PDB file of N, CA and C in Angstrom:
ATOM      1  N   MET A  26     -19.689 -19.300   4.776  1.00 53.00           N
ATOM      2  CA  MET A  26     -19.195 -19.954   3.650  1.00 53.00           C
ATOM      3  C   MET A  26     -18.402 -19.174   2.447  1.00 53.00           C
ATOM      4  N   GLY A  27     -19.416 -18.182   2.096  1.00 56.00           N
ATOM      5  CA  GLY A  27     -19.010 -17.267   1.096  1.00 56.00           C
ATOM      6  C   GLY A  27     -17.709 -16.304   1.337  1.00 56.00           C
ATOM      7  N   GLN A  28     -17.599 -15.944   2.606  1.00 58.00           N
ATOM      8  CA  GLN A  28     -16.561 -15.029   3.081  1.00 58.00           C
ATOM      9  C   GLN A  28     -15.210 -15.955   2.915  1.00 58.00           C
ATOM     10  N   LYS A  29     -15.364 -17.159   3.287  1.00 60.00           N
ATOM     11  CA  LYS A  29     -14.142 -17.992   3.309  1.00 60.00           C
ATOM     12  C   LYS A  29     -13.552 -18.062   2.046  1.00 60.00           C
ATOM     13  N   VAL A  30     -14.554 -18.474   1.138  1.00 56.00           N
ATOM     14  CA  VAL A  30     -14.169 -18.565  -0.346  1.00 56.00           C
ATOM     15  C   VAL A  30     -13.367 -17.336  -0.712  1.00 56.00           C
ATOM     16  N   ASP A  31     -14.158 -16.195  -0.760  1.00 58.00           N
ATOM     17  CA  ASP A  31     -13.372 -14.919  -1.168  1.00 58.00           C
ATOM     18  C   ASP A  31     -12.071 -14.768  -0.443  1.00 58.00           C
ATOM     19  N   GLU A  32     -11.912 -15.133   0.763  1.00 58.00           N
ATOM     20  CA  GLU A  32     -10.497 -14.945   1.240  1.00 58.00           C
ATOM     21  C   GLU A  32      -9.632 -15.843   0.770  1.00 58.00           C
ATOM     22  N   ASP A  33     -10.056 -17.003   0.595  1.00 67.00           N
ATOM     23  CA  ASP A  33      -9.180 -18.205   0.015  1.00 67.00           C
ATOM     24  C   ASP A  33      -8.742 -17.849  -1.460  1.00 67.00           C
ATOM     25  N   MET A  34      -9.500 -17.155  -2.222  1.00 74.00           N
ATOM     26  CA  MET A  34      -9.439 -16.642  -3.538  1.00 74.00           C
ATOM     27  C   MET A  34      -8.144 -15.673  -3.496  1.00 74.00           C
ATOM     28  N   ILE A  35      -7.979 -14.847  -2.691  1.00 71.00           N
ATOM     29  CA  ILE A  35      -6.985 -13.788  -2.447  1.00 71.00           C
ATOM     30  C   ILE A  35      -5.792 -14.631  -2.256  1.00 71.00           C
ATOM     31  N   VAL A  36      -5.812 -15.562  -1.292  1.00 75.00           N
ATOM     32  CA  VAL A  36      -4.536 -16.300  -0.906  1.00 75.00           C
ATOM     33  C   VAL A  36      -4.034 -17.057  -2.088  1.00 75.00           C
ATOM     34  N   LEU A  37      -4.994 -17.575  -2.772  1.00 81.00           N
ATOM     35  CA  LEU A  37      -4.701 -18.438  -3.920  1.00 81.00           C
ATOM     36  C   LEU A  37      -4.053 -17.485  -4.857  1.00 81.00           C
ATOM     37  N   ARG A  38      -4.542 -16.293  -5.267  1.00 78.00           N
ATOM     38  CA  ARG A  38      -3.910 -15.482  -6.252  1.00 78.00           C
ATOM     39  C   ARG A  38      -2.556 -14.999  -5.881  1.00 78.00           C
ATOM     40  N   LEU A  39      -2.250 -14.813  -4.643  1.00 75.00           N
ATOM     41  CA  LEU A  39      -1.057 -14.478  -4.027  1.00 75.00           C
ATOM     42  C   LEU A  39      -0.063 -15.569  -4.202  1.00 75.00           C
ATOM     43  N   ARG A  40      -0.585 -16.744  -3.919  1.00 81.00           N
ATOM     44  CA  ARG A  40       0.327 -18.005  -4.069  1.00 81.00           C
ATOM     45  C   ARG A  40       0.783 -18.142  -5.500  1.00 81.00           C
ATOM     46  N   ILE A  41      -0.331 -18.212  -6.264  1.00 83.00           N
ATOM     47  CA  ILE A  41       0.059 -18.214  -7.846  1.00 83.00           C
ATOM     48  C   ILE A  41       1.062 -17.122  -8.257  1.00 83.00           C
ATOM     49  N   HIS A  42       0.926 -16.069  -7.805  1.00 75.00           N
ATOM     50  CA  HIS A  42       1.842 -14.852  -8.195  1.00 75.00           C
ATOM     51  C   HIS A  42       3.270 -15.281  -7.572  1.00 75.00           C
ATOM     52  N   GLU A  43       3.281 -15.780  -6.348  1.00 77.00           N
ATOM     53  CA  GLU A  43       4.556 -15.929  -5.742  1.00 77.00           C
ATOM     54  C   GLU A  43       5.281 -17.067  -6.479  1.00 77.00           C
ATOM     55  N   MET A  44       4.490 -18.274  -7.008  1.00 81.00           N
ATOM     56  CA  MET A  44       5.089 -19.291  -7.815  1.00 81.00           C
ATOM     57  C   MET A  44       5.685 -18.780  -9.155  1.00 81.00           C
ATOM     58  N   ARG A  45       4.821 -17.848  -9.926  1.00 80.00           N
ATOM     59  CA  ARG A  45       5.427 -17.338 -11.038  1.00 80.00           C
ATOM     60  C   ARG A  45       6.521 -16.612 -10.850  1.00 80.00           C
ATOM     61  N   ALA A  46       6.551 -15.919  -9.837  1.00 72.00           N
ATOM     62  CA  ALA A  46       7.963 -15.076  -9.395  1.00 72.00           C
ATOM     63  C   ALA A  46       9.010 -15.949  -9.278  1.00 72.00           C
ATOM     64  N   ILE A  47       8.747 -17.004  -8.459  1.00 74.00           N
ATOM     65  CA  ILE A  47      10.064 -17.900  -8.203  1.00 74.00           C
ATOM     66  C   ILE A  47      10.337 -18.699  -9.811  1.00 74.00           C
ATOM     67  N   GLU A  48       9.304 -19.210 -10.476  1.00 76.00           N
ATOM     68  CA  GLU A  48       9.831 -19.866 -11.774  1.00 76.00           C
ATOM     69  C   GLU A  48      10.646 -18.702 -12.644  1.00 76.00           C
ATOM     70  N   ARG A  49      10.127 -17.363 -12.735  1.00 74.00           N
ATOM     71  CA  ARG A  49      10.804 -16.385 -13.453  1.00 74.00           C
ATOM     72  C   ARG A  49      12.017 -15.935 -12.894  1.00 74.00           C
ATOM     73  N   ASN A  50      12.406 -16.307 -11.616  1.00 70.00           N
ATOM     74  CA  ASN A  50      13.565 -15.687 -10.938  1.00 70.00           C
ATOM     75  C   ASN A  50      13.583 -14.252 -10.930  1.00 70.00           C
ATOM     76  N   ASP A  51      12.492 -13.415 -10.600  1.00 68.00           N
ATOM     77  CA  ASP A  51      12.357 -12.339 -10.586  1.00 68.00           C
ATOM     78  C   ASP A  51      13.494 -11.501  -9.720  1.00 68.00           C
ATOM     79  N   GLU A  52      14.077 -10.542  -9.990  1.00 75.00           N
ATOM     80  CA  GLU A  52      15.101  -9.813  -9.198  1.00 75.00           C
ATOM     81  C   GLU A  52      14.984  -8.422  -9.668  1.00 75.00           C
ATOM     82  N   PRO A  53      15.096  -7.519  -8.868  1.00 76.00           N
ATOM     83  CA  PRO A  53      15.010  -6.069  -9.321  1.00 76.00           C
ATOM     84  C   PRO A  53      16.230  -5.729 -10.135  1.00 76.00           C
ATOM     85  N   PRO A  54      15.938  -4.901 -11.052  1.00 78.00           N
ATOM     86  CA  PRO A  54      17.140  -4.398 -11.692  1.00 78.00           C
ATOM     87  C   PRO A  54      18.276  -3.636 -11.018  1.00 78.00           C
ATOM     88  N   SER A  55      19.237  -3.525 -11.592  1.00 82.00           N
ATOM     89  CA  SER A  55      20.812  -3.272 -10.601  1.00 82.00           C
ATOM     90  C   SER A  55      20.575  -1.756 -10.529  1.00 82.00           C
ATOM     91  N   HIS A  56      20.038  -1.048 -11.311  1.00 89.00           N
ATOM     92  CA  HIS A  56      19.971   0.430 -11.258  1.00 89.00           C
ATOM     93  C   HIS A  56      18.908   0.999 -10.290  1.00 89.00           C
ATOM     94  N   TRP A  57      18.116   0.051  -9.606  1.00 87.00           N
ATOM     95  CA  TRP A  57      17.213   0.584  -8.621  1.00 87.00           C
ATOM     96  C   TRP A  57      17.979   0.878  -7.360  1.00 87.00           C
ATOM     97  N   MET A  58      17.217   1.882  -6.584  1.00 90.00           N
ATOM     98  CA  MET A  58      17.760   2.357  -5.260  1.00 90.00           C
ATOM     99  C   MET A  58      17.693   1.065  -4.229  1.00 90.00           C
ATOM    100  N   GLU A  59      18.433   1.076  -3.308  1.00 89.00           N
ATOM    101  CA  GLU A  59      18.245   0.041  -2.217  1.00 89.00           C
ATOM    102  C   GLU A  59      16.884  -0.061  -1.622  1.00 89.00           C
ATOM    103  N   TRP A  60      16.065   1.086  -1.323  1.00 89.00           N
ATOM    104  CA  TRP A  60      14.899   0.819  -0.777  1.00 89.00           C
ATOM    105  C   TRP A  60      13.782   0.232  -1.684  1.00 89.00           C
ATOM    106  N   GLU A  61      14.190   0.607  -2.902  1.00 87.00           N
ATOM    107  CA  GLU A  61      13.173  -0.125  -3.935  1.00 87.00           C
ATOM    108  C   GLU A  61      13.481  -1.642  -4.044  1.00 87.00           C
ATOM    109  N   LYS A  62      14.918  -1.957  -4.039  1.00 83.00           N
ATOM    110  CA  LYS A  62      15.037  -3.384  -4.035  1.00 83.00           C
ATOM    111  C   LYS A  62      14.378  -4.223  -2.682  1.00 83.00           C
ATOM    112  N   ARG A  63      14.581  -3.447  -1.624  1.00 84.00           N
ATOM    113  CA  ARG A  63      13.934  -4.183  -0.296  1.00 84.00           C
ATOM    114  C   ARG A  63      12.497  -4.169  -0.637  1.00 84.00           C
ATOM    115  N   CYS A  64      11.738  -3.256  -0.971  1.00 84.00           N
ATOM    116  CA  CYS A  64      10.310  -3.336  -1.210  1.00 84.00           C
ATOM    117  C   CYS A  64       9.950  -4.182  -2.266  1.00 84.00           C
ATOM    118  N   PHE A  65      10.741  -4.478  -3.224  1.00 82.00           N
ATOM    119  CA  PHE A  65      10.433  -5.161  -4.471  1.00 82.00           C
ATOM    120  C   PHE A  65       9.864  -6.722  -4.038  1.00 82.00           C
ATOM    121  N   SER A  66      10.513  -7.343  -3.036  1.00 76.00           N
ATOM    122  CA  SER A  66      10.127  -8.737  -2.639  1.00 76.00           C
ATOM    123  C   SER A  66       8.565  -8.710  -2.174  1.00 76.00           C
ATOM    124  N   SER A  67       8.311  -7.831  -1.447  1.00 81.00           N
ATOM    125  CA  SER A  67       7.026  -7.827  -0.596  1.00 81.00           C
ATOM    126  C   SER A  67       5.912  -7.052  -1.360  1.00 81.00           C
ATOM    127  N   TYR A  68       6.201  -6.300  -2.503  1.00 83.00           N
ATOM    128  CA  TYR A  68       5.366  -5.437  -3.347  1.00 83.00           C
ATOM    129  C   TYR A  68       4.005  -6.256  -3.568  1.00 83.00           C
ATOM    130  N   ALA A  69       4.372  -7.353  -4.252  1.00 78.00           N
ATOM    131  CA  ALA A  69       3.036  -8.013  -4.672  1.00 78.00           C
ATOM    132  C   ALA A  69       2.275  -8.437  -3.442  1.00 78.00           C
ATOM    133  N   ALA A  70       2.715  -9.073  -2.357  1.00 80.00           N
ATOM    134  CA  ALA A  70       2.104  -9.382  -1.281  1.00 80.00           C
ATOM    135  C   ALA A  70       1.281  -8.244  -0.665  1.00 80.00           C
ATOM    136  N   ASP A  71       2.039  -7.118  -0.621  1.00 87.00           N
ATOM    137  CA  ASP A  71       1.371  -5.750  -0.003  1.00 87.00           C
ATOM    138  C   ASP A  71       0.205  -5.356  -0.964  1.00 87.00           C
ATOM    139  N   VAL A  72       0.255  -5.411  -2.046  1.00 87.00           N
ATOM    140  CA  VAL A  72      -0.728  -5.135  -3.128  1.00 87.00           C
ATOM    141  C   VAL A  72      -1.949  -6.002  -2.955  1.00 87.00           C
ATOM    142  N   CYS A  73      -1.758  -7.476  -2.941  1.00 82.00           N
ATOM    143  CA  CYS A  73      -2.700  -8.312  -2.619  1.00 82.00           C
ATOM    144  C   CYS A  73      -3.364  -8.161  -1.320  1.00 82.00           C
ATOM    145  N   MET A  74      -2.632  -7.762  -0.387  1.00 86.00           N
ATOM    146  CA  MET A  74      -3.272  -7.386   1.061  1.00 86.00           C
ATOM    147  C   MET A  74      -4.217  -6.474   0.802  1.00 86.00           C
ATOM    148  N   ALA A  75      -3.680  -5.427   0.426  1.00 90.00           N
ATOM    149  CA  ALA A  75      -4.450  -4.126   0.286  1.00 90.00           C
ATOM    150  C   ALA A  75      -5.701  -4.582  -0.507  1.00 90.00           C
ATOM    151  N   VAL A  76      -5.792  -4.983  -1.634  1.00 86.00           N
ATOM    152  CA  VAL A  76      -6.978  -5.440  -2.561  1.00 86.00           C
ATOM    153  C   VAL A  76      -7.888  -6.313  -1.710  1.00 86.00           C
ATOM    154  N   GLY A  77      -7.291  -7.190  -0.936  1.00 84.00           N
ATOM    155  CA  GLY A  77      -8.102  -8.291  -0.255  1.00 84.00           C
ATOM    156  C   GLY A  77      -8.908  -7.426   0.816  1.00 84.00           C
ATOM    157  N   PHE A  78      -8.181  -6.381   1.449  1.00 88.00           N
ATOM    158  CA  PHE A  78      -8.748  -5.775   2.600  1.00 88.00           C
ATOM    159  C   PHE A  78      -9.997  -4.957   1.903  1.00 88.00           C
ATOM    160  N   LEU A  79      -9.870  -4.206   0.671  1.00 86.00           N
ATOM    161  CA  LEU A  79     -10.564  -3.486   0.100  1.00 86.00           C
ATOM    162  C   LEU A  79     -11.949  -4.168  -0.129  1.00 86.00           C
ATOM    163  N   GLN A  80     -11.661  -5.486  -0.749  1.00 84.00           N
ATOM    164  CA  GLN A  80     -12.610  -6.504  -1.204  1.00 84.00           C
ATOM    165  C   GLN A  80     -13.443  -6.749  -0.239  1.00 84.00           C
ATOM    166  N   THR A  81     -12.865  -7.205   1.071  1.00 86.00           N
ATOM    167  CA  THR A  81     -13.579  -7.541   2.247  1.00 86.00           C
ATOM    168  C   THR A  81     -14.234  -6.436   2.912  1.00 86.00           C
ATOM    169  N   LEU A  82     -13.851  -5.332   2.841  1.00 86.00           N
ATOM    170  CA  LEU A  82     -14.615  -4.070   3.337  1.00 86.00           C
ATOM    171  C   LEU A  82     -15.789  -3.807   2.302  1.00 86.00           C
ATOM    172  N   LEU A  83     -15.540  -3.776   1.047  1.00 85.00           N
ATOM    173  CA  LEU A  83     -16.871  -3.593   0.245  1.00 85.00           C
ATOM    174  C   LEU A  83     -17.866  -4.695   0.196  1.00 85.00           C
ATOM    175  N   MET A  84     -17.334  -5.917   0.368  1.00 85.00           N
ATOM    176  CA  MET A  84     -18.391  -6.876   0.489  1.00 85.00           C
ATOM    177  C   MET A  84     -19.128  -7.068   1.849  1.00 85.00           C
ATOM    178  N   SER A  85     -18.585  -6.562   2.810  1.00 88.00           N
ATOM    179  CA  SER A  85     -19.299  -6.527   4.106  1.00 88.00           C
ATOM    180  C   SER A  85     -20.134  -5.215   4.267  1.00 88.00           C
ATOM    181  N   THR A  86     -20.197  -4.377   3.387  1.00 89.00           N
ATOM    182  CA  THR A  86     -20.941  -3.343   3.589  1.00 89.00           C
ATOM    183  C   THR A  86     -22.430  -3.549   2.653  1.00 89.00           C
ATOM    184  N   ARG A  87     -23.295  -2.429   2.668  1.00 92.00           N
ATOM    185  CA  ARG A  87     -24.560  -2.453   1.847  1.00 92.00           C
ATOM    186  C   ARG A  87     -24.037  -2.388   0.563  1.00 92.00           C
ATOM    187  N   PRO A  88     -24.731  -3.068  -0.476  1.00 90.00           N
ATOM    188  CA  PRO A  88     -24.169  -2.640  -1.870  1.00 90.00           C
ATOM    189  C   PRO A  88     -24.522  -1.114  -2.317  1.00 90.00           C
ATOM    190  N   SER A  89     -25.658  -0.458  -1.852  1.00 93.00           N
ATOM    191  CA  SER A  89     -25.834   0.932  -2.104  1.00 93.00           C
ATOM    192  C   SER A  89     -24.452   1.814  -1.716  1.00 93.00           C
ATOM    193  N   PHE A  90     -23.980   1.349  -0.550  1.00 91.00           N
ATOM    194  CA  PHE A  90     -22.854   2.329   0.044  1.00 91.00           C
ATOM    195  C   PHE A  90     -21.592   1.763  -0.792  1.00 91.00           C
ATOM    196  N   ALA A  91     -21.369   0.597  -1.037  1.00 88.00           N
ATOM    197  CA  ALA A  91     -20.220   0.262  -2.016  1.00 88.00           C
ATOM    198  C   ALA A  91     -20.081   0.926  -3.286  1.00 88.00           C
ATOM    199  N   VAL A  92     -21.526   0.818  -3.996  1.00 91.00           N
ATOM    200  CA  VAL A  92     -21.682   1.762  -5.215  1.00 91.00           C
ATOM    201  C   VAL A  92     -21.422   3.028  -5.159  1.00 91.00           C
ATOM    202  N   ALA A  93     -21.753   3.680  -4.186  1.00 93.00           N
ATOM    203  CA  ALA A  93     -21.588   4.992  -3.934  1.00 93.00           C
ATOM    204  C   ALA A  93     -20.176   5.359  -3.629  1.00 93.00           C
ATOM    205  N   LEU A  94     -19.350   4.741  -3.021  1.00 90.00           N
ATOM    206  CA  LEU A  94     -17.948   4.673  -2.739  1.00 90.00           C
ATOM    207  C   LEU A  94     -17.211   4.680  -4.074  1.00 90.00           C
ATOM    208  N   VAL A  95     -17.579   3.756  -4.630  1.00 88.00           N
ATOM    209  CA  VAL A  95     -17.033   3.504  -6.071  1.00 88.00           C
ATOM    210  C   VAL A  95     -17.107   4.519  -6.824  1.00 88.00           C
ATOM    211  N   LEU A  96     -18.302   5.314  -7.077  1.00 95.00           N
ATOM    212  CA  LEU A  96     -18.703   6.325  -7.773  1.00 95.00           C
ATOM    213  C   LEU A  96     -18.046   7.598  -7.389  1.00 95.00           C
ATOM    214  N   THR A  97     -17.950   7.718  -5.821  1.00 96.00           N
ATOM    215  CA  THR A  97     -17.258   8.854  -5.304  1.00 96.00           C
ATOM    216  C   THR A  97     -15.966   9.019  -5.964  1.00 96.00           C
ATOM    217  N   PHE A  98     -15.176   7.694  -5.770  1.00 91.00           N
ATOM    218  CA  PHE A  98     -13.673   7.795  -6.142  1.00 91.00           C
ATOM    219  C   PHE A  98     -13.764   8.076  -7.643  1.00 91.00           C
ATOM    220  N   ALA A  99     -14.525   7.351  -8.529  1.00 94.00           N
ATOM    221  CA  ALA A  99     -14.276   7.580  -9.935  1.00 94.00           C
ATOM    222  C   ALA A  99     -14.564   9.045 -10.390  1.00 94.00           C
ATOM    223  N   LEU A 100     -15.639   9.851  -9.741  1.00 96.00           N
ATOM    224  CA  LEU A 100     -15.850  11.147 -10.100  1.00 96.00           C
ATOM    225  C   LEU A 100     -14.670  12.107  -9.532  1.00 96.00           C
ATOM    226  N   SER A 101     -14.052  11.807  -8.283  1.00 97.00           N
ATOM    227  CA  SER A 101     -13.125  12.482  -7.746  1.00 97.00           C
ATOM    228  C   SER A 101     -11.822  12.507  -8.802  1.00 97.00           C
ATOM    229  N   VAL A 102     -11.423  11.247  -9.281  1.00 94.00           N
ATOM    230  CA  VAL A 102     -10.302  11.291 -10.022  1.00 94.00           C
ATOM    231  C   VAL A 102     -10.618  11.753 -11.491  1.00 94.00           C
ATOM    232  N   THR A 103     -11.894  11.685 -12.127  1.00 95.00           N
ATOM    233  CA  THR A 103     -12.188  12.404 -13.130  1.00 95.00           C
ATOM    234  C   THR A 103     -12.157  13.923 -13.091  1.00 95.00           C
ATOM    235  N   SER A 104     -12.734  14.505 -11.896  1.00 96.00           N
ATOM    236  CA  SER A 104     -12.594  15.871 -11.921  1.00 96.00           C
ATOM    237  C   SER A 104     -11.177  16.540 -11.456  1.00 96.00           C
ATOM    238  N   SER A 105     -10.398  15.642 -10.823  1.00 96.00           N
ATOM    239  CA  SER A 105      -9.073  15.885 -10.550  1.00 96.00           C
ATOM    240  C   SER A 105      -8.411  16.092 -11.893  1.00 96.00           C
ATOM    241  N   GLY A 106      -8.568  15.072 -12.828  1.00 96.00           N
ATOM    242  CA  GLY A 106      -7.921  15.100 -14.168  1.00 96.00           C
ATOM    243  C   GLY A 106      -8.286  16.289 -15.056  1.00 96.00           C
ATOM    244  N   PHE A 107      -9.694  16.714 -14.883  1.00 97.00           N
ATOM    245  CA  PHE A 107     -10.033  17.762 -15.418  1.00 97.00           C
ATOM    246  C   PHE A 107      -9.357  19.161 -15.013  1.00 97.00           C
ATOM    247  N   LEU A 108      -9.359  19.221 -13.702  1.00 97.00           N
ATOM    248  CA  LEU A 108      -8.666  20.439 -13.205  1.00 97.00           C
ATOM    249  C   LEU A 108      -7.345  20.544 -13.539  1.00 97.00           C
ATOM    250  N   LEU A 109      -6.521  19.270 -13.688  1.00 97.00           N
ATOM    251  CA  LEU A 109      -5.105  19.285 -14.027  1.00 97.00           C
ATOM    252  C   LEU A 109      -5.094  19.841 -15.482  1.00 97.00           C
ATOM    253  N   LEU A 110      -5.891  19.319 -16.344  1.00 97.00           N
ATOM    254  CA  LEU A 110      -5.890  19.789 -17.808  1.00 97.00           C
ATOM    255  C   LEU A 110      -6.325  21.289 -17.890  1.00 97.00           C
ATOM    256  N   CYS A 111      -7.067  21.725 -17.134  1.00 97.00           N
ATOM    257  CA  CYS A 111      -7.432  23.078 -17.153  1.00 97.00           C
ATOM    258  C   CYS A 111      -6.182  24.044 -16.813  1.00 97.00           C
ATOM    259  N   HIS A 112      -5.533  23.704 -15.684  1.00 97.00           N
ATOM    260  CA  HIS A 112      -4.421  24.301 -15.170  1.00 97.00           C
ATOM    261  C   HIS A 112      -3.206  24.182 -16.266  1.00 97.00           C
ATOM    262  N   LEU A 113      -3.015  23.024 -16.986  1.00 97.00           N
ATOM    263  CA  LEU A 113      -1.905  22.935 -17.805  1.00 97.00           C
ATOM    264  C   LEU A 113      -2.403  23.773 -19.141  1.00 97.00           C
ATOM    265  N   GLN A 114      -3.458  23.972 -19.522  1.00 97.00           N
ATOM    266  CA  GLN A 114      -3.944  24.826 -20.645  1.00 97.00           C
ATOM    267  C   GLN A 114      -3.782  26.358 -20.400  1.00 97.00           C
ATOM    268  N   GLY A 115      -3.798  26.705 -19.138  1.00 96.00           N
ATOM    269  CA  GLY A 115      -3.605  27.974 -18.521  1.00 96.00           C
ATOM    270  C   GLY A 115      -1.882  28.356 -18.722  1.00 96.00           C
ATOM    271  N   ILE A 116      -1.057  27.306 -18.246  1.00 97.00           N
ATOM    272  CA  ILE A 116       0.394  27.594 -18.193  1.00 97.00           C
ATOM    273  C   ILE A 116       0.833  27.405 -19.565  1.00 97.00           C
ATOM    274  N   LEU A 117       0.215  26.568 -20.588  1.00 96.00           N
ATOM    275  CA  LEU A 117       0.551  26.534 -21.998  1.00 96.00           C
ATOM    276  C   LEU A 117       0.260  27.981 -22.628  1.00 96.00           C
ATOM    277  N   GLY A 118      -1.068  28.310 -22.427  1.00 95.00           N
ATOM    278  CA  GLY A 118      -1.424  29.897 -22.869  1.00 95.00           C
ATOM    279  C   GLY A 118      -0.467  30.925 -22.489  1.00 95.00           C
ATOM    280  N   PHE A 119       0.072  30.855 -21.241  1.00 95.00           N
ATOM    281  CA  PHE A 119       0.884  31.832 -20.719  1.00 95.00           C
ATOM    282  C   PHE A 119       2.194  31.570 -21.419  1.00 95.00           C
ATOM    283  N   ILE A 120       2.704  30.534 -21.584  1.00 95.00           N
ATOM    284  CA  ILE A 120       3.958  30.385 -22.275  1.00 95.00           C
ATOM    285  C   ILE A 120       4.026  30.807 -23.686  1.00 95.00           C
ATOM    286  N   LEU A 121       2.858  30.340 -24.438  1.00 94.00           N
ATOM    287  CA  LEU A 121       2.830  30.748 -25.955  1.00 94.00           C
ATOM    288  C   LEU A 121       2.571  32.194 -26.125  1.00 94.00           C
ATOM    289  N   SER A 122       1.741  33.168 -25.075  1.00 94.00           N
ATOM    290  CA  SER A 122       1.803  34.441 -25.312  1.00 94.00           C
ATOM    291  C   SER A 122       3.130  35.143 -25.008  1.00 94.00           C
ATOM    292  N   GLY A 123       3.983  34.421 -24.305  1.00 92.00           N
ATOM    293  CA  GLY A 123       5.224  34.963 -23.969  1.00 92.00           C
ATOM    294  C   GLY A 123       6.140  34.730 -25.436  1.00 92.00           C
ATOM    295  N   VAL A 124       5.940  33.583 -25.956  1.00 91.00           N
ATOM    296  CA  VAL A 124       6.638  33.439 -27.124  1.00 91.00           C
ATOM    297  C   VAL A 124       6.290  34.275 -28.376  1.00 91.00           C
ATOM    298  N   GLN A 125       4.958  34.712 -28.412  1.00 91.00           N
ATOM    299  CA  GLN A 125       4.478  35.492 -29.277  1.00 91.00           C
ATOM    300  C   GLN A 125       5.165  36.897 -29.054  1.00 91.00           C
ATOM    301  N   THR A 126       4.947  37.336 -27.885  1.00 91.00           N
ATOM    302  CA  THR A 126       5.554  38.589 -27.615  1.00 91.00           C
ATOM    303  C   THR A 126       7.007  38.627 -27.952  1.00 91.00           C
ATOM    304  N   LEU A 127       7.690  37.735 -27.626  1.00 89.00           N
ATOM    305  CA  LEU A 127       8.975  37.596 -28.000  1.00 89.00           C
ATOM    306  C   LEU A 127       9.259  37.703 -29.522  1.00 89.00           C
ATOM    307  N   ILE A 128       8.538  37.003 -30.412  1.00 90.00           N
ATOM    308  CA  ILE A 128       8.567  36.918 -31.885  1.00 90.00           C
ATOM    309  C   ILE A 128       8.291  38.497 -32.485  1.00 90.00           C
ATOM    310  N   LYS A 129       7.252  39.057 -31.807  1.00 88.00           N
ATOM    311  CA  LYS A 129       6.978  40.282 -32.228  1.00 88.00           C
ATOM    312  C   LYS A 129       8.007  41.252 -32.029  1.00 88.00           C
ATOM    313  N   VAL A 130       8.788  41.138 -30.901  1.00 89.00           N
ATOM    314  CA  VAL A 130       9.826  42.051 -30.484  1.00 89.00           C
ATOM    315  C   VAL A 130      11.102  41.869 -31.517  1.00 89.00           C
ATOM    316  N   ILE A 131      11.261  40.594 -31.897  1.00 89.00           N
ATOM    317  CA  ILE A 131      12.421  40.137 -32.600  1.00 89.00           C
ATOM    318  C   ILE A 131      12.221  40.628 -33.913  1.00 89.00           C
ATOM    319  N   TYR A 132      11.133  40.493 -34.678  1.00 87.00           N
ATOM    320  CA  TYR A 132      10.859  40.780 -36.018  1.00 87.00           C
ATOM    321  C   TYR A 132      10.135  42.511 -36.269  1.00 87.00           C
ATOM    322  N   GLN A 133      10.103  43.123 -35.165  1.00 81.00           N
ATOM    323  CA  GLN A 133       9.884  44.489 -35.517  1.00 81.00           C
ATOM    324  C   GLN A 133      11.002  45.456 -35.644  1.00 81.00           C
TER     325      GLN A 133
END
């Protein structure tokens, strides 16, 4: 019974989103590329299907495994962001040292 309710909630969310899109007459902007316009109509459905699949997968596993999976994802995103900031700091330091050298050459 519980799994059926969860699946129906996903379908209900998708139908509500589709009805709102029809009411607003959502159309992609004219400056978008053709492939973006083609994907626009099914984008919400694709996202709902992916989230529904993830929800079904996580709900059918043991709670400790689901928590471990979410924590692993959260830590990987955080560590990737930290590494990106470290690399940006190194690049910025390199650029600023070049600017400093250029200023020394100009004013000597």
